[in-house]
Amino acid sequence: DNDESLHSAKQQYSCGSLGPKLKRGGEGKDFGFEAGTEPWEATDGALYLLREYSILFPDDPFIISFFPLLVEISSIRSFAHYHFFIECLWNQTAKIAKNIGTNFTVEHAKLFIK
């Protein structure tokens, strides 16, 4: 028998902390917590956007113009979650290359091989 009134509408505390848990909020609220966006997360999102763009406009040279930058950012490992970013980078780069087809040449591939 679990009496719901014993557990509802009570002050909650974080594990290992005497401070109260995050604020209660309704749908669409951040519950009193907002971490902000790390630069790598914004770049990660931009990779997905570039991938989607490559589906719609595979012949646009705009896509290929990003390859040198992708190579450059692939060497950045100075942040805690770099492994998540690198995984995304290589997965999305492969999909972008597939999307643009013959526009992805051997010269472009050589940019990524060092």
Short mmCIF file of N, CA, C and O in Angstrom, two decimals, residues 35-43:
data_model
loop_
_atom_site.label_atom_id
_atom_site.label_comp_id
_atom_site.label_asym_id
_atom_site.label_seq_id
_atom_site.Cartn_x
_atom_site.Cartn_y
_atom_site.Cartn_z
N ALA A 35 21.60 25.10 -18.46
CA ALA A 35 23.05 24.97 -18.51
C ALA A 35 23.67 25.86 -19.58
O ALA A 35 24.84 26.16 -19.52
N GLY A 36 22.89 26.27 -20.54
CA GLY A 36 23.45 27.03 -21.65
C GLY A 36 24.04 26.08 -22.68
O GLY A 36 24.11 24.88 -22.48
N THR A 37 24.47 26.62 -23.78
CA THR A 37 25.01 25.81 -24.86
C THR A 37 26.52 25.96 -24.91
O THR A 37 27.04 27.07 -24.92
N GLU A 38 27.19 24.83 -24.92
CA GLU A 38 28.64 24.84 -25.08
C GLU A 38 28.95 25.06 -26.56
O GLU A 38 28.18 24.65 -27.42
N PRO A 39 30.10 25.67 -26.88
CA PRO A 39 30.44 25.89 -28.29
C PRO A 39 30.45 24.61 -29.12
O PRO A 39 30.01 24.60 -30.26
N TRP A 40 30.91 23.49 -28.54
CA TRP A 40 30.95 22.25 -29.31
C TRP A 40 29.55 21.77 -29.63
O TRP A 40 29.33 21.16 -30.69
N GLU A 41 28.57 22.05 -28.76
CA GLU A 41 27.19 21.63 -29.01
C GLU A 41 26.59 22.41 -30.18
O GLU A 41 25.86 21.85 -31.00
N ALA A 42 26.92 23.69 -30.26
CA ALA A 42 26.45 24.49 -31.38
C ALA A 42 27.08 24.01 -32.69
O ALA A 42 26.41 23.91 -33.73
N THR A 43 28.36 23.66 -32.64
CA THR A 43 29.04 23.14 -33.82
C THR A 43 28.46 21.79 -34.22
O THR A 43 28.26 21.50 -35.40
#
